[in-house]
Short mmCIF file of C-alpha atoms and ligand atoms in Angstrom, two decimals:
data_model
loop_
_atom_site.label_atom_id
_atom_site.label_comp_id
_atom_site.label_asym_id
_atom_site.label_seq_id
_atom_site.Cartn_x
_atom_site.Cartn_y
_atom_site.Cartn_z
CA MET A 261 68.01 118.79 99.44
CA ARG A 262 70.08 116.97 102.46
CA ASN A 263 72.74 118.67 104.33
CA ILE A 264 76.22 118.30 103.53
CA CYS A 265 79.49 119.11 105.10
CA VAL A 266 82.84 118.29 103.15
CA ILE A 267 85.94 118.14 104.70
CA GLY A 268 89.42 119.65 103.28
CA VAL A 269 88.76 122.49 99.54
CA GLY A 270 91.75 120.88 97.98
CA TYR A 271 90.54 119.81 94.06
CA VAL A 272 88.24 116.64 95.09
CA GLY A 273 86.51 118.67 97.84
CA LEU A 274 86.10 121.54 96.49
CA VAL A 275 84.32 120.83 93.43
CA THR A 276 82.77 117.95 95.43
CA GLY A 277 80.88 120.23 97.74
CA THR A 278 80.45 122.93 95.22
CA CYS A 279 78.61 119.86 93.04
CA PHE A 280 76.88 119.30 95.14
CA ALA A 281 75.03 122.28 96.30
CA ASP A 282 75.00 122.93 92.20
CA LEU A 283 72.74 120.39 92.58
CA GLY A 284 70.25 122.61 95.29
CA ASN A 285 71.99 120.66 98.92
CA ARG A 286 73.37 122.57 101.65
CA VAL A 287 77.31 122.93 101.61
CA VAL A 288 79.73 123.68 104.63
CA ALA A 289 83.26 122.44 103.26
CA LEU A 290 85.46 122.96 105.79
CA ASP A 291 89.35 122.98 105.90
CA ILE A 292 92.50 123.27 108.65
CA ASN A 293 93.97 125.64 106.12
CA GLU A 294 92.98 129.28 107.39
CA GLU A 295 94.25 131.19 104.86
CA ARG A 296 92.47 128.94 102.06
CA ILE A 297 89.26 129.83 104.05
CA ALA A 298 89.72 132.89 104.28
CA ASN A 299 90.53 133.34 100.38
CA LEU A 300 87.12 131.05 99.61
CA LYS A 301 85.48 133.69 101.16
CA GLN A 302 86.65 136.09 99.58
CA GLY A 303 85.90 134.54 96.86
CA ILE A 304 89.92 133.59 95.44
CA LEU A 305 89.78 130.07 95.23
CA PRO A 306 92.59 127.79 96.42
CA ILE A 307 93.04 126.47 93.01
CA TYR A 308 92.49 126.90 89.49
CA GLU A 309 89.98 124.38 87.95
CA PRO A 310 88.08 125.55 85.06
CA GLY A 311 84.54 126.54 85.47
CA LEU A 312 84.64 126.39 89.09
CA GLU A 313 85.16 129.76 90.44
CA GLU A 314 82.51 131.18 88.74
CA MET A 315 80.18 127.53 89.93
CA VAL A 316 81.97 128.61 93.76
CA LYS A 317 80.47 132.34 93.60
CA ARG A 318 76.87 131.36 91.86
CA ASN A 319 75.53 128.95 94.63
CA VAL A 320 77.96 131.00 97.86
CA ALA A 321 75.47 133.53 96.13
CA ALA A 322 72.79 131.39 96.86
CA GLY A 323 73.63 131.01 100.06
CA ARG A 324 74.11 127.06 99.74
CA LEU A 325 77.63 127.29 100.06
CA ASP A 326 79.34 128.50 102.73
CA PHE A 327 82.61 128.35 104.31
CA THR A 328 84.69 127.80 107.84
CA THR A 329 87.19 125.71 109.67
CA SER A 330 86.00 125.80 112.92
CA TYR A 331 83.57 121.22 112.95
CA ALA A 332 81.31 122.18 115.47
CA GLU A 333 79.57 125.24 112.23
CA ALA A 334 80.44 122.41 109.82
CA LEU A 335 78.46 119.22 110.86
CA ARG A 336 75.58 121.11 112.55
CA GLY A 337 72.33 119.85 111.62
CA ALA A 338 74.89 118.11 108.69
CA ASP A 339 73.55 114.68 107.32
CA PHE A 340 76.95 113.18 105.87
CA ALA A 341 80.07 114.53 106.40
CA PHE A 342 82.34 114.28 103.01
CA ILE A 343 86.28 113.13 103.85
CA ALA A 344 87.82 114.73 101.12
CA VAL A 345 91.68 115.47 103.21
CA GLY A 346 95.09 114.35 101.01
CA THR A 347 96.69 110.54 101.38
CA PRO A 348 99.91 111.44 100.22
CA GLU A 349 102.30 109.20 99.71
CA GLY A 350 104.96 107.86 103.52
CA VAL A 351 107.34 105.68 104.24
CA ASP A 352 107.78 102.76 101.31
CA GLY A 353 105.32 103.94 99.47
CA GLU A 354 102.14 103.15 101.95
CA ALA A 355 99.45 106.08 102.84
CA ASP A 356 99.81 108.24 104.68
CA LEU A 357 96.22 108.22 106.82
CA GLN A 358 97.47 111.29 109.62
CA TYR A 359 94.87 113.92 107.73
CA VAL A 360 92.16 111.63 107.18
CA ARG A 361 93.01 109.98 110.90
CA ALA A 362 92.41 113.39 112.16
CA ALA A 363 89.95 113.94 109.87
CA ALA A 364 87.65 111.09 112.29
CA GLU A 365 88.88 112.06 115.04
CA SER A 366 87.12 115.75 114.40
CA ILE A 367 84.66 114.38 112.88
CA ALA A 368 83.57 112.08 117.32
CA GLU A 369 84.11 114.50 118.86
CA ASN A 370 82.53 117.50 117.23
CA MET A 371 79.28 115.22 115.68
CA THR A 372 76.04 116.15 117.61
CA GLN A 373 73.35 113.86 116.13
CA PRO A 374 73.60 110.76 113.00
CA LEU A 375 75.95 111.17 110.86
CA ILE A 376 77.51 109.00 107.55
CA ILE A 377 80.51 109.86 106.92
CA VAL A 378 81.23 109.30 103.18
CA ASN A 379 85.44 108.41 102.29
CA LYS A 380 85.94 110.12 98.71
CA SER A 381 89.94 109.96 100.34
CA THR A 382 91.28 107.11 97.84
CA VAL A 383 92.36 105.00 100.91
CA PRO A 384 93.85 101.49 101.86
CA VAL A 385 91.51 98.85 101.50
CA GLY A 386 90.81 98.47 105.15
CA THR A 387 91.38 102.40 106.09
CA GLY A 388 87.09 102.40 106.17
CA ASP A 389 86.45 99.92 108.88
CA TRP A 390 89.92 101.91 110.80
CA VAL A 391 87.28 104.89 110.02
CA ALA A 392 85.16 103.42 112.26
CA ASP A 393 86.79 102.61 114.67
CA ILE A 394 88.50 105.49 115.22
CA VAL A 395 84.98 107.40 115.55
CA ARG A 396 83.43 105.21 118.11
CA ALA A 397 86.88 104.90 120.41
CA LYS A 398 86.84 109.26 120.06
CA GLN A 399 83.09 110.10 120.16
CA PRO A 400 82.54 111.95 123.59
CA ARG A 401 79.04 110.59 123.89
CA PRO A 402 77.73 107.50 120.99
CA ILE A 403 76.04 108.97 118.69
CA ALA A 404 75.25 106.32 115.56
CA PHE A 405 76.97 107.16 113.11
CA SER A 406 78.23 104.84 109.14
CA VAL A 407 80.80 105.15 107.12
CA VAL A 408 80.41 104.78 103.65
CA SER A 409 83.07 104.59 100.57
CA CYS A 410 81.87 106.90 97.85
CA PRO A 411 85.56 107.06 95.75
CA GLU A 412 86.23 110.17 93.25
CA PHE A 413 86.78 109.27 89.73
CA LEU A 414 87.81 112.80 88.78
CA ALA A 415 90.36 114.03 86.54
CA GLU A 416 91.76 118.05 87.32
CA GLY A 417 90.90 119.93 84.32
CA SER A 418 87.52 118.05 83.20
CA ALA A 419 87.16 117.95 86.86
CA LEU A 420 83.09 119.68 86.60
CA SER A 421 81.73 117.81 84.10
CA ASP A 422 83.27 114.22 85.91
CA PHE A 423 80.92 115.24 89.04
CA MET A 424 78.45 115.97 86.98
CA ASN A 425 78.61 112.94 84.55
CA PRO A 426 80.55 110.71 86.26
CA ALA A 427 80.94 107.01 85.06
CA ARG A 428 79.98 105.47 87.55
CA ILE A 429 79.94 106.25 91.53
CA VAL A 430 81.59 103.65 94.05
CA LEU A 431 80.26 102.83 96.95
CA GLY A 432 81.06 100.72 99.44
CA SER A 433 79.66 99.63 103.79
CA THR A 434 78.32 97.16 105.39
CA ASP A 435 75.21 99.61 106.04
CA ARG A 436 72.96 98.89 102.80
CA GLU A 437 70.54 101.93 104.32
CA ALA A 438 73.35 104.32 104.65
CA ALA A 439 74.41 103.34 100.89
CA ASN A 440 71.40 103.89 99.49
CA GLN A 441 71.43 107.83 100.77
CA VAL A 442 74.41 108.55 99.26
CA ALA A 443 73.33 106.82 96.30
CA ASP A 444 70.19 108.91 96.28
CA LEU A 445 72.78 112.29 97.03
CA HIS A 446 74.14 110.75 92.91
CA LEU A 447 70.30 109.72 91.44
CA SER A 448 70.31 112.55 89.44
CA LEU A 449 74.10 112.37 87.64
CA ARG A 450 71.62 109.23 86.27
CA ALA A 451 74.66 107.10 86.14
CA PRO A 452 75.27 103.54 87.06
CA ILE A 453 75.87 102.49 90.78
CA VAL A 454 77.89 100.02 91.33
CA VAL A 455 77.17 98.60 95.42
CA THR A 456 79.67 96.53 97.20
CA ASP A 457 81.65 95.82 100.88
CA LEU A 458 84.05 99.16 101.99
CA ARG A 459 87.43 96.88 101.38
CA THR A 460 86.02 96.13 97.77
CA ALA A 461 85.27 99.64 96.57
CA GLU A 462 87.98 100.77 97.87
CA MET A 463 90.25 97.96 95.60
CA ILE A 464 88.06 99.75 93.23
CA LYS A 465 89.23 102.91 93.26
CA TYR A 466 93.86 101.63 93.49
CA ALA A 467 92.50 99.56 90.41
CA SER A 468 91.03 102.27 87.82
CA ASN A 469 94.04 104.10 88.66
CA ALA A 470 96.37 101.51 88.27
CA PHE A 471 94.84 100.57 85.53
CA LEU A 472 94.69 103.43 83.07
CA ALA A 473 98.96 103.97 84.64
CA THR A 474 99.53 100.40 83.26
CA LYS A 475 97.45 101.93 79.76
CA ILE A 476 100.04 104.30 79.64
CA SER A 477 104.01 102.73 80.17
CA PHE A 478 102.19 100.06 78.13
CA ILE A 479 101.93 102.45 74.99
CA ASN A 480 105.29 104.21 76.38
CA GLU A 481 106.43 100.47 76.03
CA ILE A 482 105.69 100.18 72.48
CA ALA A 483 106.27 103.60 71.49
CA ASN A 484 110.38 102.90 71.98
CA ILE A 485 109.98 99.20 70.42
CA CYS A 486 108.07 101.96 67.23
CA GLU A 487 110.91 104.00 67.09
CA ALA A 488 114.22 101.41 66.86
CA LEU A 489 111.78 99.58 64.58
CA GLY A 490 111.01 102.88 62.34
CA ALA A 491 106.64 102.75 62.96
CA ASP A 492 105.14 105.84 64.11
CA VAL A 493 103.22 105.11 67.75
CA LYS A 494 100.71 107.72 67.66
CA GLU A 495 99.57 105.82 63.90
CA VAL A 496 99.41 102.49 65.64
CA ALA A 497 97.77 104.67 68.88
CA ALA A 498 94.70 105.63 66.62
CA GLY A 499 95.23 101.75 65.13
CA MET A 500 94.68 99.80 68.52
CA GLY A 501 91.82 102.84 70.00
CA TYR A 502 89.29 101.66 66.89
CA ASP A 503 88.89 98.12 68.67
CA PRO A 504 86.38 98.32 71.60
CA ARG A 505 88.25 95.98 73.65
CA ILE A 506 91.10 98.31 73.77
CA GLY A 507 89.68 101.84 73.68
CA LYS A 508 91.15 104.99 72.31
CA HIS A 509 91.13 106.18 76.02
CA PHE A 510 95.10 107.73 77.48
CA LEU A 511 96.80 105.98 74.81
CA ASN A 512 99.02 109.35 74.67
CA ALA A 513 102.68 108.15 74.63
CA GLY A 514 105.10 110.49 75.93
CA LEU A 515 106.84 111.41 78.94
CA GLY A 516 104.34 108.80 80.87
CA TRP A 517 102.02 109.81 83.82
CA GLY A 518 102.35 111.94 86.87
CA GLY A 519 100.01 114.56 89.43
CA SER A 520 99.60 113.94 92.38
CA CYS A 521 97.86 110.10 91.81
CA PHE A 522 98.65 108.09 89.94
CA PRO A 523 102.30 108.30 91.22
CA LYS A 524 101.66 107.28 94.86
CA ASP A 525 98.72 105.17 94.31
CA VAL A 526 100.10 102.55 91.82
CA ARG A 527 102.83 103.46 95.16
CA ALA A 528 99.90 102.06 97.45
CA LEU A 529 99.42 99.22 95.73
CA ALA A 530 101.97 97.91 94.90
CA TYR A 531 102.92 98.21 98.99
CA MET A 532 99.83 96.67 100.19
CA ALA A 533 100.25 93.99 97.85
CA THR A 534 103.37 93.42 99.26
CA VAL A 535 102.91 93.68 102.75
CA GLN A 536 100.62 90.24 102.10
CA GLY A 537 103.30 88.71 100.49
CA LYS A 538 102.53 88.92 96.96
CA HIS A 539 104.67 89.92 94.61
CA PRO A 540 103.94 93.15 92.40
CA GLN A 541 105.29 92.01 89.53
CA LEU A 542 103.21 93.85 86.38
CA LEU A 543 103.07 97.08 88.76
CA GLN A 544 107.20 97.30 89.28
CA SER A 545 107.64 97.55 86.06
CA VAL A 546 104.77 100.13 85.47
CA MET A 547 105.61 102.08 87.70
CA ASP A 548 109.71 101.51 86.16
CA ILE A 549 108.49 101.94 82.27
CA ASN A 550 107.50 105.68 83.95
CA LYS A 551 111.00 106.11 85.49
CA TYR A 552 112.24 105.51 81.49
CA GLN A 553 110.20 107.90 80.01
CA ARG A 554 111.12 110.55 81.64
CA ARG A 555 115.21 110.17 81.90
CA GLN A 556 114.52 109.77 77.96
CA ALA A 557 113.39 113.56 77.32
CA VAL A 558 116.90 114.26 78.67
CA LEU A 559 119.26 111.26 77.21
CA LYS A 560 117.86 112.71 73.68
CA THR A 561 118.29 117.04 74.21
CA ARG A 562 121.89 115.10 75.17
CA GLU A 563 122.43 113.65 72.80
CA MET A 564 120.98 116.33 69.79
CA LEU A 565 123.12 118.73 71.63
CA GLY A 566 126.42 116.33 72.18
CA GLY A 567 125.94 117.96 75.69
CA LEU A 568 124.06 119.18 77.56
CA LYS A 569 127.07 121.42 79.92
CA GLY A 570 126.21 125.19 79.51
CA LYS A 571 123.74 124.80 77.35
CA THR A 572 120.62 126.63 77.60
CA ILE A 573 117.21 123.92 77.53
CA GLY A 574 113.69 125.81 77.55
CA LEU A 575 110.69 123.84 78.55
CA PHE A 576 107.13 124.11 77.01
CA GLY A 577 104.64 123.59 80.03
CA LEU A 578 105.38 123.03 83.35
CA ALA A 579 102.00 121.83 84.85
CA PHE A 580 101.96 117.63 85.43
CA LYS A 581 98.92 118.36 82.40
CA PRO A 582 97.33 120.27 80.82
CA ASN A 583 94.07 122.39 81.77
CA THR A 584 95.23 122.43 85.30
CA ASP A 585 97.68 124.20 88.01
CA ASP A 586 99.39 121.37 89.98
CA MET A 587 102.44 120.66 89.70
CA ARG A 588 102.96 117.17 92.58
CA ASP A 589 104.69 114.89 90.41
CA ALA A 590 105.38 117.42 87.73
CA PRO A 591 107.96 115.35 84.68
CA SER A 592 109.06 119.05 84.52
CA VAL A 593 110.39 119.06 87.84
CA GLU A 594 112.90 116.49 88.18
CA ILE A 595 113.68 116.83 83.95
CA ALA A 596 114.92 120.49 84.27
CA ARG A 597 116.60 119.33 87.79
CA ALA A 598 118.17 115.98 85.47
CA LEU A 599 119.37 119.16 83.36
CA GLN A 600 120.94 121.51 85.92
CA ALA A 601 123.03 118.25 87.31
CA GLU A 602 124.37 118.30 83.83
CA GLY A 603 125.50 121.88 83.72
CA ALA A 604 122.30 123.23 81.93
CA LEU A 605 120.92 126.14 81.99
CA VAL A 606 116.59 125.59 82.72
CA LYS A 607 113.97 128.38 81.47
CA GLY A 608 109.93 127.21 81.31
CA TYR A 609 106.83 128.64 80.32
CA ASP A 610 103.25 127.26 81.89
CA PRO A 611 100.05 129.15 80.96
CA VAL A 612 98.46 128.98 84.91
CA ALA A 613 101.31 126.99 86.75
CA MET A 614 104.05 129.00 87.03
CA HIS A 615 103.54 130.45 91.25
CA ALA A 616 103.03 126.38 91.65
CA ALA A 617 106.35 126.17 90.19
CA GLU A 618 108.54 128.47 90.21
CA ARG A 619 108.55 127.11 94.28
CA MET A 620 109.11 123.71 93.33
CA MET A 621 112.60 124.33 90.41
CA PRO A 622 114.51 126.67 92.06
CA GLY A 623 117.62 128.09 89.63
CA VAL A 624 114.82 127.79 86.28
CA ALA A 625 114.06 130.51 85.00
CA MET A 626 110.38 131.49 84.51
CA CYS A 627 109.22 133.16 81.66
CA ALA A 628 106.39 134.97 80.02
CA SER A 629 105.59 133.43 77.03
CA ALA A 630 106.80 129.51 75.06
CA TYR A 631 108.25 132.67 72.35
CA GLU A 632 110.38 134.33 75.48
CA VAL A 633 111.39 131.19 76.71
CA ALA A 634 112.30 129.73 72.88
CA GLU A 635 114.50 133.02 72.94
CA GLY A 636 118.33 131.87 72.56
CA ALA A 637 117.84 128.16 73.64
CA ASP A 638 119.81 124.96 72.45
CA ALA A 639 116.40 123.15 72.43
CA VAL A 640 113.39 123.51 73.53
CA ILE A 641 111.25 120.28 75.50
CA VAL A 642 107.64 120.20 75.50
CA CYS A 643 106.58 118.76 79.01
CA THR A 644 102.23 119.57 78.81
CA GLU A 645 100.41 119.96 75.84
CA TRP A 646 99.06 123.56 76.64
CA ASN A 647 96.61 123.96 73.37
CA GLU A 648 98.20 126.96 72.91
CA PHE A 649 101.20 125.45 71.62
CA LYS A 650 99.27 123.12 69.36
CA GLN A 651 99.34 126.41 66.65
CA LEU A 652 102.99 127.95 67.83
CA ASP A 653 104.42 130.43 65.67
CA LEU A 654 106.96 127.68 65.02
CA ALA A 655 109.07 129.82 61.97
CA ARG A 656 109.31 132.52 64.95
CA ILE A 657 110.22 130.11 67.44
CA LYS A 658 113.22 128.77 65.68
CA GLN A 659 114.75 131.77 63.93
CA SER A 660 114.73 133.07 67.61
CA MET A 661 116.31 129.93 69.41
CA ARG A 662 120.29 129.42 69.43
CA GLN A 663 120.05 125.56 68.07
CA PRO A 664 116.25 124.62 66.44
CA VAL A 665 116.70 121.11 68.34
CA LEU A 666 112.82 120.80 70.42
CA VAL A 667 112.44 117.18 71.61
CA ASP A 668 107.94 116.90 72.38
CA GLY A 669 108.16 114.89 74.77
CA ARG A 670 104.91 115.20 74.65
CA ASN A 671 104.15 113.94 70.26
CA LEU A 672 102.51 117.74 70.06
CA TYR A 673 103.74 118.32 66.31
CA ASP A 674 103.68 117.17 63.11
CA ALA A 675 107.23 115.45 62.93
CA LYS A 676 107.02 115.64 59.07
CA ARG A 677 106.18 119.97 58.82
CA MET A 678 109.18 120.86 62.12
CA GLN A 679 110.99 118.89 59.56
CA ASP A 680 110.38 120.89 57.08
CA LEU A 681 110.63 124.34 59.84
CA GLY A 682 114.69 122.98 59.73
CA PHE A 683 113.91 121.82 62.57
CA GLN A 684 116.00 119.04 64.66
CA TYR A 685 113.36 117.31 65.93
CA ARG A 686 112.46 114.00 67.86
CA GLY A 687 109.03 113.43 69.18
CA MET A 688 108.08 110.52 72.23
CA GLY A 689 107.84 106.86 69.86
CA ARG A 690 107.90 107.67 66.24
CA GLY A 691 110.75 106.47 63.95
P1 LIG B 242 94.69 118.30 98.46
O1 LIG B 242 95.89 118.39 98.85
O2 LIG B 242 94.10 118.49 97.28
O3 LIG B 242 93.57 118.74 98.92
C1 LIG B 242 92.54 118.40 101.21
C2 LIG B 242 93.24 119.21 101.51
O4 LIG B 242 92.70 119.07 103.37
C3 LIG B 242 93.46 120.49 102.25
O5 LIG B 242 93.26 122.09 101.67
C4 LIG B 242 94.24 120.45 103.13
O6 LIG B 242 94.35 120.75 103.76
C5 LIG B 242 92.72 119.98 103.33
N1 LIG B 242 92.67 119.43 105.69
C6 LIG B 242 94.00 118.81 106.05
N2 LIG B 242 93.89 117.84 106.15
C7 LIG B 242 92.60 118.39 107.31
C8 LIG B 242 90.92 118.12 108.18
N3 LIG B 242 91.61 117.46 109.26
N4 LIG B 242 90.94 118.75 108.21
C9 LIG B 242 90.31 119.00 107.68
N5 LIG B 242 90.87 119.61 105.55
C10 LIG B 242 91.71 118.75 106.42
O7 LIG B 242 94.08 116.90 98.02
P2 LIG B 242 92.99 116.56 96.52
O8 LIG B 242 93.91 116.90 96.34
O9 LIG B 242 91.62 116.88 96.50
O10 LIG B 242 93.40 114.79 96.52
C11 LIG B 242 92.69 114.51 97.47
C12 LIG B 242 91.94 112.67 98.16
O11 LIG B 242 91.62 112.94 96.90
C13 LIG B 242 93.77 112.07 98.35
O12 LIG B 242 93.62 110.47 98.97
C14 LIG B 242 93.57 112.06 96.25
O13 LIG B 242 94.68 111.00 96.24
C15 LIG B 242 92.31 111.93 95.86
N6 LIG B 242 91.85 112.13 94.69
C16 LIG B 242 92.34 113.78 94.02
C17 LIG B 242 91.79 114.20 93.01
C18 LIG B 242 92.93 114.69 92.21
O14 LIG B 242 92.65 114.88 90.61
N7 LIG B 242 93.24 115.73 93.25
C19 LIG B 242 91.34 113.31 91.99
C20 LIG B 242 89.85 111.44 92.99
C21 LIG B 242 90.58 112.03 94.23
C1 LIG B 243 93.79 110.56 87.51
C2 LIG B 243 92.54 109.43 87.42
O1 LIG B 243 92.55 110.08 85.44
C3 LIG B 243 91.18 110.65 87.57
O2 LIG B 243 89.53 108.91 86.64
C4 LIG B 243 91.57 109.86 89.26
O3 LIG B 243 90.08 109.93 89.40
C5 LIG B 243 92.46 110.80 89.58
O4 LIG B 243 93.96 109.79 88.71
C6 LIG B 243 93.25 110.21 90.34
O5 LIG B 243 92.74 109.54 91.53
O6 LIG B 243 93.68 111.39 90.85
P1 LIG B 243 94.50 113.14 86.77
O7 LIG B 243 95.63 112.43 88.42
O8 LIG B 243 93.78 114.73 87.37
O9 LIG B 243 93.61 111.62 86.92
O10 LIG B 243 95.15 112.86 85.34
P2 LIG B 243 95.36 112.46 84.33
O11 LIG B 243 94.90 112.89 82.78
O12 LIG B 243 94.78 110.73 83.74
O13 LIG B 243 96.05 111.95 84.31
C7 LIG B 243 97.71 111.27 84.46
C8 LIG B 243 98.98 110.96 84.35
O14 LIG B 243 99.15 110.72 82.35
C9 LIG B 243 99.01 113.27 82.88
O15 LIG B 243 100.03 112.70 83.76
C10 LIG B 243 99.32 112.64 81.90
O16 LIG B 243 100.04 113.60 81.14
C11 LIG B 243 99.17 111.17 81.17
N1 LIG B 243 99.14 110.55 80.22
C12 LIG B 243 97.47 110.68 80.44
C13 LIG B 243 99.84 109.81 79.97
O17 LIG B 243 100.29 110.10 79.38
N2 LIG B 243 99.14 109.31 78.10
C14 LIG B 243 97.87 109.34 78.34
O18 LIG B 243 96.95 109.09 77.41
C15 LIG B 243 97.05 110.10 79.53
#
């Protein structure tokens, strides 16, 4: 049992804190957002993540998990302080480190005993050293501390199982003893542990996200070629994926990658490269292809309807991917905006992201179900491949639409079946 303070109760912080508590540690999770903490104290979660609510309640009841807005309270008796605050995109694609800086300063001002500061936020290479400098400069009196980089690899929607069954734990530090202590916290997860210096660990995180984004953009480029040549990218990806050197994951062609991480992290890596005088050509193409994928949904719909002005377009799914309520950089937002700019009326439905979506999609009519979205629509675009869209009564959907046009941005449906049902159907890369 160790005493852990987690700073930030967003997707990463709340999952990390709750899972460490579930492993038997004593965790205090802190946030400067008073509403989030007040709600958490009443069992109301700020985010949707499958299984998390039950785990939070169980660990609070067991006395292993607490919430606070006070750094002094959170750091009292803590052996570790995990930084899990946001690092959004700043000017020119550079990561904005204002929240990391504020967290480091507050740690320095409130720590009262030796501490291992573990950085879980995705931060530019060199940030670990910078955090150490901030803490040293801001401490009212010197107290020993170490900084360890421990990048997070969880994906939203499967965060609990990703935490409990990690593919690897990466730890970076110049202080081997501190890294060993953080390794000990993870030993029961039985994952490979990679120990490196700080900068290398920070780079492993960016390189991993950039590689996954590259894989998706690669298959999207292949999809576009498939479409022109009459091949089906779904089958192509399946055929490629059996080769263990290629692997079957992250080869789903469609509207491309969105969310709170790939877009900002690929841009931040490209920015770091550019500042060093390098030309990140591959990363640039990866981003360009991704932008084009979103545009394609609009182009296809326009082409099939012969124009968008005055047409009603429905969106199935709004979140950036299924099993999350996260709307950050969701393709649906850009697609809705482009449709509206051409004079279309847009309506949409998402199983869990409606609340967040309402704020980010002004003018989009929010519906209670996919069936309501289809009602009277000239076309439907599938933006997110939620399970509940997989087995819809498609005959009913077609019946209720003004025109049976369906653009399948996530290749959810069988093209032949859709044609048999009488839809004018277009997927992504299915020639
Ligand atoms: P988030 O926006 O969901 O949550 C961040 C939280 O930090 C917010 O609740 C905010 O109020 C709080 N915060 C901001 N400044 C603070 C301060 N000074 N002190 C205390 N709390 C403060 O962010 P997230 O999605 O959890 O991402 C956090 C970091 O983890 C980012 O660097 C991100 O790139 C990385 N990451 C995210 C994921 C993911 O799936 N979301 C996965 C891996 C890594
Ligand atoms: C991603 C990584 O998978 C995590 O390992 C990482 O920790 C996290 O970013 C992060 O750094 O925040 P996440 O963004 O939650 O996790 O979701 P993914 O499942 O990776 O999907 C990202 C985007 O790629 C989604 O928009 C999804 O629709 C898209 N995608 C994914 C595809 O278009 N095709 C695929 O084959 C896979």
